[in-house]
């Protein structure tokens, strides 16, 4: 009788394990995705954009050395693997810094050549072509949204914003201070993340003028990413400033939220690092917060006192779920994290560059879902 009972219990346990094991195996996590074999180890990626399960692009630089500026690099995801795209007629050395698109047939990439000159590429979804950059402007970012494409750059040391009107690039007034990131909902509804003399600043463009708000008044604080969900929900992320402390002290992350009445600081489950990107869901709500160089205080008395913190924070509307990037043999952590959601899916890409041995670095592609 006892033996039968034992067999029955074991059978029940095995059944439960058989049910639970696949569920545990299906728990989503960030996975490492190899880069094409043609890309050399000393390469890096800066940004990606996706339009579907079989259409995504990433840009950066390849063959970068201590004395070599490298060459512009474009990768394309075809639904199965990342492939390097050829850049016929583009022979300059340098790096592609940013990529943005209003559709799969209107893709822009901005870069800088080895002489410091601005470079602007455009793709129709099949091939890439050199496009004439705005005269006298050094470009740093391309941002698209709401059918709009804008560029962030500088001219004669002063910051500029430029908008594509279908025929050329036109200057747009710039809010006080510096602009590091944009979220474009429409031509007359643009949010800018940056910094002013008084601290981290978020500005809103209504098509006529900017209205700027200091969202954190700490010295040297700044926000580089902004996400507008609705008139009563806007997020901005970056780094919080501080006074004092030893040289090289880590900097705390800064995440703030607008509720339609005021900006307030949001607590994140890490103590140090920089919020490098905010990524939305398909509906436009906040989905992901990326924290570059994330660190937390370890247990009291631990050596070293800091331990790795979460690299990605998934927001469900109430709280954060913490995720770390996977370990990759022979490589360290990513120094750049920029998630790119795939529209209509739960998949998210993140590209960047990871630390390598002896001061080198390697391209890094991660995928969630």
mmCIF file of C-alpha atoms in Angstrom:
data_model
loop_
_atom_site.group_PDB
_atom_site.id
_atom_site.type_symbol
_atom_site.label_atom_id
_atom_site.label_comp_id
_atom_site.label_asym_id
_atom_site.label_seq_id
_atom_site.Cartn_x
_atom_site.Cartn_y
_atom_site.Cartn_z
ATOM 1 C CA UNK A 1 0.000 0.000 0.000
ATOM 2 C CA UNK A 2 2.813 2.376 0.928
ATOM 3 C CA UNK A 3 4.646 1.490 -2.283
ATOM 4 C CA UNK A 4 1.545 2.282 -4.374
ATOM 5 C CA UNK A 5 1.156 5.606 -2.605
ATOM 6 C CA UNK A 6 4.828 6.432 -3.242
ATOM 7 C CA UNK A 7 4.475 5.554 -6.939
ATOM 8 C CA UNK A 8 1.349 7.699 -7.199
ATOM 9 C CA UNK A 9 3.094 10.656 -5.573
ATOM 10 C CA UNK A 10 6.136 10.319 -7.842
ATOM 11 C CA UNK A 11 3.889 10.119 -10.882
ATOM 12 C CA UNK A 12 2.105 13.289 -9.808
ATOM 13 C CA UNK A 13 5.405 15.076 -9.253
ATOM 14 C CA UNK A 14 6.684 14.002 -12.666
ATOM 15 C CA UNK A 15 3.480 15.241 -14.274
ATOM 16 C CA UNK A 16 3.806 18.628 -12.559
ATOM 17 C CA UNK A 17 7.466 18.880 -13.586
ATOM 18 C CA UNK A 18 6.573 18.004 -17.157
ATOM 19 C CA UNK A 19 4.052 20.840 -17.160
ATOM 20 C CA UNK A 20 6.255 23.374 -15.416
ATOM 21 C CA UNK A 21 9.545 22.714 -17.200
ATOM 22 C CA UNK A 22 8.457 24.014 -20.643
ATOM 23 C CA UNK A 23 6.944 27.097 -19.005
ATOM 24 C CA UNK A 24 10.212 27.819 -17.224
ATOM 25 C CA UNK A 25 12.111 27.246 -20.445
ATOM 26 C CA UNK A 26 9.800 29.711 -22.209
ATOM 27 C CA UNK A 27 10.515 32.505 -19.728
ATOM 28 C CA UNK A 28 11.657 35.400 -21.947
ATOM 29 C CA UNK A 29 15.142 36.797 -21.535
ATOM 30 C CA UNK A 30 17.714 38.781 -23.485
ATOM 31 C CA UNK A 31 19.747 36.600 -25.867
ATOM 32 C CA UNK A 32 23.008 37.271 -27.678
ATOM 33 C CA UNK A 33 22.762 37.249 -31.498
ATOM 34 C CA UNK A 34 25.951 36.835 -33.579
ATOM 35 C CA UNK A 35 27.047 39.536 -35.999
ATOM 36 C CA UNK A 36 27.908 38.554 -39.596
ATOM 37 C CA UNK A 37 31.255 36.840 -40.083
ATOM 38 C CA UNK A 38 32.386 39.684 -42.382
ATOM 39 C CA UNK A 39 32.298 42.150 -39.463
ATOM 40 C CA UNK A 40 35.658 42.340 -37.747
ATOM 41 C CA UNK A 41 35.955 41.988 -33.962
ATOM 42 C CA UNK A 42 37.095 45.592 -33.533
ATOM 43 C CA UNK A 43 33.728 47.081 -34.514
ATOM 44 C CA UNK A 44 30.848 48.767 -32.757
ATOM 45 C CA UNK A 45 27.169 49.493 -33.257
ATOM 46 C CA UNK A 46 25.433 52.693 -32.194
ATOM 47 C CA UNK A 47 21.733 52.451 -33.003
ATOM 48 C CA UNK A 48 19.062 50.290 -34.665
ATOM 49 C CA UNK A 49 15.576 50.731 -36.111
ATOM 50 C CA UNK A 50 13.003 48.021 -36.850
ATOM 51 C CA UNK A 51 9.837 47.854 -38.963
ATOM 52 C CA UNK A 52 8.856 44.208 -38.648
ATOM 53 C CA UNK A 53 10.069 40.669 -37.957
ATOM 54 C CA UNK A 54 12.122 40.664 -41.167
ATOM 55 C CA UNK A 55 13.132 44.317 -41.453
ATOM 56 C CA UNK A 56 15.622 45.994 -39.150
ATOM 57 C CA UNK A 57 18.808 47.983 -39.601
ATOM 58 C CA UNK A 58 21.762 48.764 -37.334
ATOM 59 C CA UNK A 59 24.632 51.210 -37.919
ATOM 60 C CA UNK A 60 28.101 51.753 -36.516
ATOM 61 C CA UNK A 61 31.732 51.367 -37.570
ATOM 62 C CA UNK A 62 33.959 48.464 -38.594
ATOM 63 C CA UNK A 63 37.722 47.870 -38.461
ATOM 64 C CA UNK A 64 38.320 50.579 -35.887
ATOM 65 C CA UNK A 65 41.842 50.613 -34.471
ATOM 66 C CA UNK A 66 43.909 52.734 -32.123
ATOM 67 C CA UNK A 67 45.213 54.688 -35.113
ATOM 68 C CA UNK A 68 42.487 53.834 -37.658
ATOM 69 C CA UNK A 69 39.087 55.579 -37.832
ATOM 70 C CA UNK A 70 37.371 52.548 -39.334
ATOM 71 C CA UNK A 71 34.642 52.404 -41.973
ATOM 72 C CA UNK A 72 30.873 53.034 -41.874
ATOM 73 C CA UNK A 73 28.920 49.874 -41.092
ATOM 74 C CA UNK A 74 25.294 48.991 -41.906
ATOM 75 C CA UNK A 75 23.691 45.671 -40.929
ATOM 76 C CA UNK A 76 20.250 44.453 -42.017
ATOM 77 C CA UNK A 77 18.070 41.789 -40.369
ATOM 78 C CA UNK A 78 16.201 39.676 -42.933
ATOM 79 C CA UNK A 79 14.162 37.618 -40.491
ATOM 80 C CA UNK A 80 16.798 34.902 -40.149
ATOM 81 C CA UNK A 81 20.186 36.559 -39.690
ATOM 82 C CA UNK A 82 21.959 39.883 -39.708
ATOM 83 C CA UNK A 83 23.696 40.622 -43.020
ATOM 84 C CA UNK A 84 26.215 43.311 -43.815
ATOM 85 C CA UNK A 85 24.944 45.708 -46.459
ATOM 86 C CA UNK A 86 27.256 46.982 -49.144
ATOM 87 C CA UNK A 87 27.755 50.724 -49.461
ATOM 88 C CA UNK A 88 28.738 51.223 -53.126
ATOM 89 C CA UNK A 89 30.398 54.528 -53.857
ATOM 90 C CA UNK A 90 30.836 55.297 -50.150
ATOM 91 C CA UNK A 91 34.564 55.040 -49.583
ATOM 92 C CA UNK A 92 35.192 57.463 -46.751
ATOM 93 C CA UNK A 93 36.505 56.384 -43.375
ATOM 94 C CA UNK A 94 34.545 57.170 -40.256
ATOM 95 C CA UNK A 95 31.438 56.076 -38.367
ATOM 96 C CA UNK A 96 27.665 56.049 -38.628
ATOM 97 C CA UNK A 97 26.256 57.448 -35.392
ATOM 98 C CA UNK A 98 22.496 57.204 -35.702
ATOM 99 C CA UNK A 99 19.667 55.799 -37.820
ATOM 100 C CA UNK A 100 16.004 56.744 -38.140
ATOM 101 C CA UNK A 101 13.159 56.030 -40.555
ATOM 102 C CA UNK A 102 9.578 57.062 -41.244
ATOM 103 C CA UNK A 103 8.984 53.913 -43.321
ATOM 104 C CA UNK A 104 10.952 50.910 -44.610
ATOM 105 C CA UNK A 105 11.619 52.862 -47.812
ATOM 106 C CA UNK A 106 12.713 56.121 -46.169
ATOM 107 C CA UNK A 107 15.670 55.349 -43.913
ATOM 108 C CA UNK A 108 18.288 57.925 -42.889
ATOM 109 C CA UNK A 109 21.685 57.466 -41.229
ATOM 110 C CA UNK A 110 23.994 60.217 -40.028
ATOM 111 C CA UNK A 111 27.710 59.908 -39.464
ATOM 112 C CA UNK A 112 31.049 61.601 -39.332
ATOM 113 C CA UNK A 113 34.137 61.001 -41.448
ATOM 114 C CA UNK A 114 37.726 60.873 -40.219
ATOM 115 C CA UNK A 115 38.167 64.587 -40.960
ATOM 116 C CA UNK A 116 35.186 65.500 -38.768
ATOM 117 C CA UNK A 117 32.864 66.211 -41.687
ATOM 118 C CA UNK A 118 29.164 65.418 -41.558
ATOM 119 C CA UNK A 119 27.909 62.463 -43.574
ATOM 120 C CA UNK A 120 24.305 61.658 -44.420
ATOM 121 C CA UNK A 121 23.081 58.429 -46.023
ATOM 122 C CA UNK A 122 19.613 57.526 -47.268
ATOM 123 C CA UNK A 123 18.110 54.155 -48.159
ATOM 124 C CA UNK A 124 15.014 53.176 -50.123
ATOM 125 C CA UNK A 125 14.914 49.896 -48.220
ATOM 126 C CA UNK A 126 17.145 48.146 -50.755
ATOM 127 C CA UNK A 127 20.293 50.197 -51.362
ATOM 128 C CA UNK A 128 22.099 53.048 -49.616
ATOM 129 C CA UNK A 129 23.026 56.353 -51.224
ATOM 130 C CA UNK A 130 25.058 59.343 -50.140
ATOM 131 C CA UNK A 131 22.910 62.412 -49.541
ATOM 132 C CA UNK A 132 24.104 65.987 -49.224
ATOM 133 C CA UNK A 133 24.176 66.995 -45.525
ATOM 134 C CA UNK A 134 23.027 70.464 -44.450
ATOM 135 C CA UNK A 135 25.803 72.959 -45.154
ATOM 136 C CA UNK A 136 28.172 73.675 -42.273
ATOM 137 C CA UNK A 137 26.432 71.332 -39.830
ATOM 138 C CA UNK A 138 28.108 68.598 -37.753
ATOM 139 C CA UNK A 139 25.487 65.876 -37.274
ATOM 140 C CA UNK A 140 25.030 63.706 -34.183
ATOM 141 C CA UNK A 141 21.533 62.163 -34.288
ATOM 142 C CA UNK A 142 18.642 61.400 -36.641
ATOM 143 C CA UNK A 143 15.171 61.021 -35.108
ATOM 144 C CA UNK A 144 11.908 60.043 -36.785
ATOM 145 C CA UNK A 145 8.289 59.856 -35.682
ATOM 146 C CA UNK A 146 4.820 61.028 -36.671
ATOM 147 C CA UNK A 147 5.876 61.025 -40.325
ATOM 148 C CA UNK A 148 8.658 63.482 -39.480
ATOM 149 C CA UNK A 149 12.461 63.223 -39.676
ATOM 150 C CA UNK A 150 14.656 65.632 -37.710
ATOM 151 C CA UNK A 151 18.416 65.959 -37.280
ATOM 152 C CA UNK A 152 20.373 67.069 -34.216
ATOM 153 C CA UNK A 153 23.721 68.740 -34.775
ATOM 154 C CA UNK A 154 25.745 71.908 -34.435
ATOM 155 C CA UNK A 155 26.856 74.792 -36.651
ATOM 156 C CA UNK A 156 29.801 76.994 -35.685
ATOM 157 C CA UNK A 157 29.664 75.586 -32.159
ATOM 158 C CA UNK A 158 25.968 76.348 -31.658
ATOM 159 C CA UNK A 159 23.365 73.611 -31.560
ATOM 160 C CA UNK A 160 20.910 73.251 -34.425
ATOM 161 C CA UNK A 161 17.795 71.233 -35.138
ATOM 162 C CA UNK A 162 16.754 70.530 -38.707
ATOM 163 C CA UNK A 163 13.508 69.176 -40.137
ATOM 164 C CA UNK A 164 13.054 67.374 -43.466
ATOM 165 C CA UNK A 165 10.227 69.024 -45.423
ATOM 166 C CA UNK A 166 10.260 66.544 -48.286
ATOM 167 C CA UNK A 167 12.682 68.580 -50.368
ATOM 168 C CA UNK A 168 15.414 69.779 -48.031
ATOM 169 C CA UNK A 169 16.484 70.370 -44.454
ATOM 170 C CA UNK A 170 15.066 73.436 -42.728
ATOM 171 C CA UNK A 171 16.264 74.946 -39.448
ATOM 172 C CA UNK A 172 13.946 74.756 -36.451
ATOM 173 C CA UNK A 173 14.412 77.011 -33.407
ATOM 174 C CA UNK A 174 16.378 75.400 -30.576
ATOM 175 C CA UNK A 175 15.393 75.481 -26.880
ATOM 176 C CA UNK A 176 17.895 76.965 -24.395
ATOM 177 C CA UNK A 177 20.834 74.760 -23.475
ATOM 178 C CA UNK A 178 21.557 71.457 -25.179
ATOM 179 C CA UNK A 179 19.319 68.865 -26.830
ATOM 180 C CA UNK A 180 20.428 65.226 -26.729
ATOM 181 C CA UNK A 181 17.250 63.388 -27.730
ATOM 182 C CA UNK A 182 13.839 63.939 -29.333
ATOM 183 C CA UNK A 183 10.457 62.238 -29.385
ATOM 184 C CA UNK A 184 8.405 63.360 -32.384
ATOM 185 C CA UNK A 185 4.645 62.863 -32.392
ATOM 186 C CA UNK A 186 3.868 65.396 -35.143
ATOM 187 C CA UNK A 187 5.375 68.507 -36.727
ATOM 188 C CA UNK A 188 3.747 70.594 -33.988
ATOM 189 C CA UNK A 189 4.192 68.110 -31.133
ATOM 190 C CA UNK A 190 7.861 67.427 -30.391
ATOM 191 C CA UNK A 191 9.546 66.705 -27.051
ATOM 192 C CA UNK A 192 13.239 67.381 -26.461
ATOM 193 C CA UNK A 193 15.493 65.957 -23.734
ATOM 194 C CA UNK A 194 18.615 67.815 -22.712
ATOM 195 C CA UNK A 195 20.232 70.116 -20.205
ATOM 196 C CA UNK A 196 20.219 73.811 -19.397
ATOM 197 C CA UNK A 197 22.248 75.956 -17.009
ATOM 198 C CA UNK A 198 19.838 75.059 -14.193
ATOM 199 C CA UNK A 199 19.912 71.270 -14.702
ATOM 200 C CA UNK A 200 18.202 68.530 -16.682
ATOM 201 C CA UNK A 201 15.609 69.991 -19.037
ATOM 202 C CA UNK A 202 12.635 68.748 -21.073
ATOM 203 C CA UNK A 203 11.154 71.048 -23.716
ATOM 204 C CA UNK A 204 7.983 70.860 -25.808
ATOM 205 C CA UNK A 205 7.567 72.296 -29.324
ATOM 206 C CA UNK A 206 4.033 73.265 -30.406
ATOM 207 C CA UNK A 207 4.997 74.262 -33.914
ATOM 208 C CA UNK A 208 5.651 77.878 -32.940
ATOM 209 C CA UNK A 209 7.789 77.948 -29.797
ATOM 210 C CA UNK A 210 9.470 75.800 -27.168
ATOM 211 C CA UNK A 211 8.281 75.565 -23.582
ATOM 212 C CA UNK A 212 11.087 74.323 -21.336
ATOM 213 C CA UNK A 213 10.906 72.813 -17.855
ATOM 214 C CA UNK A 214 13.805 71.975 -15.543
ATOM 215 C CA UNK A 215 13.009 68.433 -14.412
ATOM 216 C CA UNK A 216 16.001 68.045 -12.069
ATOM 217 C CA UNK A 217 17.956 70.951 -10.666
ATOM 218 C CA UNK A 218 21.000 68.995 -9.490
ATOM 219 C CA UNK A 219 24.329 70.311 -10.821
ATOM 220 C CA UNK A 220 25.432 68.560 -14.032
ATOM 221 C CA UNK A 221 22.219 66.555 -14.345
ATOM 222 C CA UNK A 222 20.909 65.864 -17.860
ATOM 223 C CA UNK A 223 18.368 63.759 -19.726
ATOM 224 C CA UNK A 224 19.124 62.235 -23.111
ATOM 225 C CA UNK A 225 15.945 60.289 -23.858
ATOM 226 C CA UNK A 226 12.292 61.322 -23.702
ATOM 227 C CA UNK A 227 9.078 59.384 -24.372
ATOM 228 C CA UNK A 228 5.681 61.103 -24.593
ATOM 229 C CA UNK A 229 2.848 58.625 -24.017
ATOM 230 C CA UNK A 230 0.030 61.151 -23.619
ATOM 231 C CA UNK A 231 -0.490 64.761 -22.456
ATOM 232 C CA UNK A 232 -0.547 63.410 -18.893
ATOM 233 C CA UNK A 233 2.315 60.913 -19.178
ATOM 234 C CA UNK A 234 5.801 61.835 -20.355
ATOM 235 C CA UNK A 235 9.031 60.120 -19.299
ATOM 236 C CA UNK A 236 12.640 61.325 -19.493
ATOM 237 C CA UNK A 237 15.842 59.557 -18.519
ATOM 238 C CA UNK A 238 19.510 60.371 -18.116
ATOM 239 C CA UNK A 239 21.924 60.995 -15.255
ATOM 240 C CA UNK A 240 21.488 62.853 -11.966
ATOM 241 C CA UNK A 241 24.136 65.351 -10.952
ATOM 242 C CA UNK A 242 25.872 65.422 -7.597
ATOM 243 C CA UNK A 243 28.272 67.533 -5.561
ATOM 244 C CA UNK A 244 31.455 66.244 -3.982
ATOM 245 C CA UNK A 245 32.734 62.698 -3.787
ATOM 246 C CA UNK A 246 35.987 61.171 -5.020
ATOM 247 C CA UNK A 247 37.143 61.472 -8.595
ATOM 248 C CA UNK A 248 35.652 58.796 -10.786
ATOM 249 C CA UNK A 249 32.682 58.287 -8.492
ATOM 250 C CA UNK A 250 29.793 56.587 -10.338
ATOM 251 C CA UNK A 251 26.883 58.822 -11.310
ATOM 252 C CA UNK A 252 23.298 57.967 -10.316
ATOM 253 C CA UNK A 253 20.664 57.392 -12.999
ATOM 254 C CA UNK A 254 17.805 59.834 -13.410
ATOM 255 C CA UNK A 255 14.261 58.868 -14.419
ATOM 256 C CA UNK A 256 11.478 61.457 -14.202
ATOM 257 C CA UNK A 257 7.785 61.396 -15.103
ATOM 258 C CA UNK A 258 5.214 64.063 -15.987
ATOM 259 C CA UNK A 259 1.642 63.378 -14.801
ATOM 260 C CA UNK A 260 0.019 66.376 -16.420
ATOM 261 C CA UNK A 261 0.634 68.569 -13.380
ATOM 262 C CA UNK A 262 4.257 68.177 -12.310
ATOM 263 C CA UNK A 263 7.470 66.266 -12.916
ATOM 264 C CA UNK A 264 8.528 63.777 -10.258
ATOM 265 C CA UNK A 265 11.508 61.491 -9.858
ATOM 266 C CA UNK A 266 10.881 57.756 -10.285
ATOM 267 C CA UNK A 267 12.911 55.279 -8.234
ATOM 268 C CA UNK A 268 14.745 52.661 -10.290
ATOM 269 C CA UNK A 269 16.248 49.421 -8.908
ATOM 270 C CA UNK A 270 19.862 50.408 -9.471
ATOM 271 C CA UNK A 271 22.134 52.926 -7.758
ATOM 272 C CA UNK A 272 24.507 54.058 -10.506
ATOM 273 C CA UNK A 273 24.616 54.253 -14.284
ATOM 274 C CA UNK A 274 23.074 56.245 -17.096
ATOM 275 C CA UNK A 275 19.593 55.762 -18.520
ATOM 276 C CA UNK A 276 20.556 55.648 -22.170
ATOM 277 C CA UNK A 277 17.214 54.894 -23.803
ATOM 278 C CA UNK A 278 13.453 54.671 -23.287
ATOM 279 C CA UNK A 279 11.565 52.335 -25.629
ATOM 280 C CA UNK A 280 7.788 52.145 -26.170
ATOM 281 C CA UNK A 281 5.299 49.313 -26.631
ATOM 282 C CA UNK A 282 3.346 49.018 -29.882
ATOM 283 C CA UNK A 283 0.668 51.243 -28.334
ATOM 284 C CA UNK A 284 3.233 53.891 -27.387
ATOM 285 C CA UNK A 285 3.372 53.248 -23.636
ATOM 286 C CA UNK A 286 6.703 52.937 -21.848
ATOM 287 C CA UNK A 287 8.037 49.389 -22.198
ATOM 288 C CA UNK A 288 11.806 49.442 -21.598
ATOM 289 C CA UNK A 289 14.374 51.510 -19.755
ATOM 290 C CA UNK A 290 18.009 50.788 -20.668
ATOM 291 C CA UNK A 291 20.680 51.535 -18.051
ATOM 292 C CA UNK A 292 24.262 51.680 -19.322
ATOM 293 C CA UNK A 293 27.057 50.824 -16.861
ATOM 294 C CA UNK A 294 24.494 49.849 -14.224
ATOM 295 C CA UNK A 295 25.824 49.209 -10.707
ATOM 296 C CA UNK A 296 24.336 48.664 -7.257
ATOM 297 C CA UNK A 297 25.725 48.741 -3.745
ATOM 298 C CA UNK A 298 26.649 45.237 -2.641
ATOM 299 C CA UNK A 299 25.987 43.773 0.813
ATOM 300 C CA UNK A 300 27.587 45.735 3.689
ATOM 301 C CA UNK A 301 31.289 44.999 3.924
ATOM 302 C CA UNK A 302 31.500 43.399 0.478
ATOM 303 C CA UNK A 303 34.607 43.866 -1.666
ATOM 304 C CA UNK A 304 34.311 45.488 -4.092
ATOM 305 C CA UNK A 305 31.460 47.552 -2.649
ATOM 306 C CA UNK A 306 29.597 47.734 -5.995
ATOM 307 C CA UNK A 307 28.020 44.850 -7.913
ATOM 308 C CA UNK A 308 26.491 44.800 -11.414
ATOM 309 C CA UNK A 309 22.975 46.187 -11.639
ATOM 310 C CA UNK A 310 20.192 45.471 -14.160
ATOM 311 C CA UNK A 311 20.874 46.482 -17.753
ATOM 312 C CA UNK A 312 17.221 46.587 -18.809
ATOM 313 C CA UNK A 313 14.081 47.443 -16.853
ATOM 314 C CA UNK A 314 10.720 46.313 -18.229
ATOM 315 C CA UNK A 315 7.813 48.533 -17.119
ATOM 316 C CA UNK A 316 4.332 46.985 -16.797
ATOM 317 C CA UNK A 317 2.573 50.171 -15.774
ATOM 318 C CA UNK A 318 3.149 49.611 -12.062
ATOM 319 C CA UNK A 319 6.653 48.294 -11.439
ATOM 320 C CA UNK A 320 9.922 47.291 -13.078
ATOM 321 C CA UNK A 321 11.165 43.793 -13.888
ATOM 322 C CA UNK A 322 14.952 43.607 -13.967
ATOM 323 C CA UNK A 323 16.940 41.963 -16.760
ATOM 324 C CA UNK A 324 20.659 41.582 -17.339
ATOM 325 C CA UNK A 325 22.363 41.161 -20.658
ATOM 326 C CA UNK A 326 23.748 37.647 -21.246
ATOM 327 C CA UNK A 327 27.418 36.907 -20.690
ATOM 328 C CA UNK A 328 29.441 36.513 -23.898
ATOM 329 C CA UNK A 329 32.706 34.564 -23.854
ATOM 330 C CA UNK A 330 35.758 36.782 -24.235
ATOM 331 C CA UNK A 331 33.746 40.004 -23.947
ATOM 332 C CA UNK A 332 32.655 42.316 -21.160
ATOM 333 C CA UNK A 333 29.506 44.348 -20.635
ATOM 334 C CA UNK A 334 27.962 46.685 -23.179
ATOM 335 C CA UNK A 335 28.913 50.334 -22.970
ATOM 336 C CA UNK A 336 25.995 51.342 -25.213
ATOM 337 C CA UNK A 337 22.410 50.062 -24.836
ATOM 338 C CA UNK A 338 19.766 51.297 -27.283
ATOM 339 C CA UNK A 339 16.629 49.115 -27.520
ATOM 340 C CA UNK A 340 14.675 49.129 -30.798
ATOM 341 C CA UNK A 341 11.189 47.544 -30.498
ATOM 342 C CA UNK A 342 9.826 45.553 -33.448
ATOM 343 C CA UNK A 343 6.374 46.997 -34.272
ATOM 344 C CA UNK A 344 3.455 44.636 -33.793
ATOM 345 C CA UNK A 345 5.487 42.133 -31.776
ATOM 346 C CA UNK A 346 6.958 41.658 -28.304
ATOM 347 C CA UNK A 347 10.452 41.436 -29.796
ATOM 348 C CA UNK A 348 13.046 44.090 -29.008
ATOM 349 C CA UNK A 349 16.535 44.522 -30.444
ATOM 350 C CA UNK A 350 19.380 46.228 -28.615
ATOM 351 C CA UNK A 351 22.668 47.046 -30.324
ATOM 352 C CA UNK A 352 25.872 48.560 -29.026
ATOM 353 C CA UNK A 353 29.471 47.769 -28.299
ATOM 354 C CA UNK A 354 30.963 45.604 -25.590
ATOM 355 C CA UNK A 355 34.276 45.796 -23.777
ATOM 356 C CA UNK A 356 36.998 43.551 -25.151
ATOM 357 C CA UNK A 357 40.450 42.556 -23.919
ATOM 358 C CA UNK A 358 43.199 45.147 -23.513
ATOM 359 C CA UNK A 359 41.053 48.172 -24.259
ATOM 360 C CA UNK A 360 39.432 46.765 -27.382
ATOM 361 C CA UNK A 361 35.716 46.490 -28.043
ATOM 362 C CA UNK A 362 33.330 44.281 -30.011
ATOM 363 C CA UNK A 363 29.938 44.721 -31.679
ATOM 364 C CA UNK A 364 27.014 43.577 -29.548
ATOM 365 C CA UNK A 365 23.521 42.572 -30.698
ATOM 366 C CA UNK A 366 20.900 41.439 -28.173
ATOM 367 C CA UNK A 367 17.342 40.254 -28.713
ATOM 368 C CA UNK A 368 14.382 39.916 -26.362
ATOM 369 C CA UNK A 369 11.396 37.787 -27.312
#
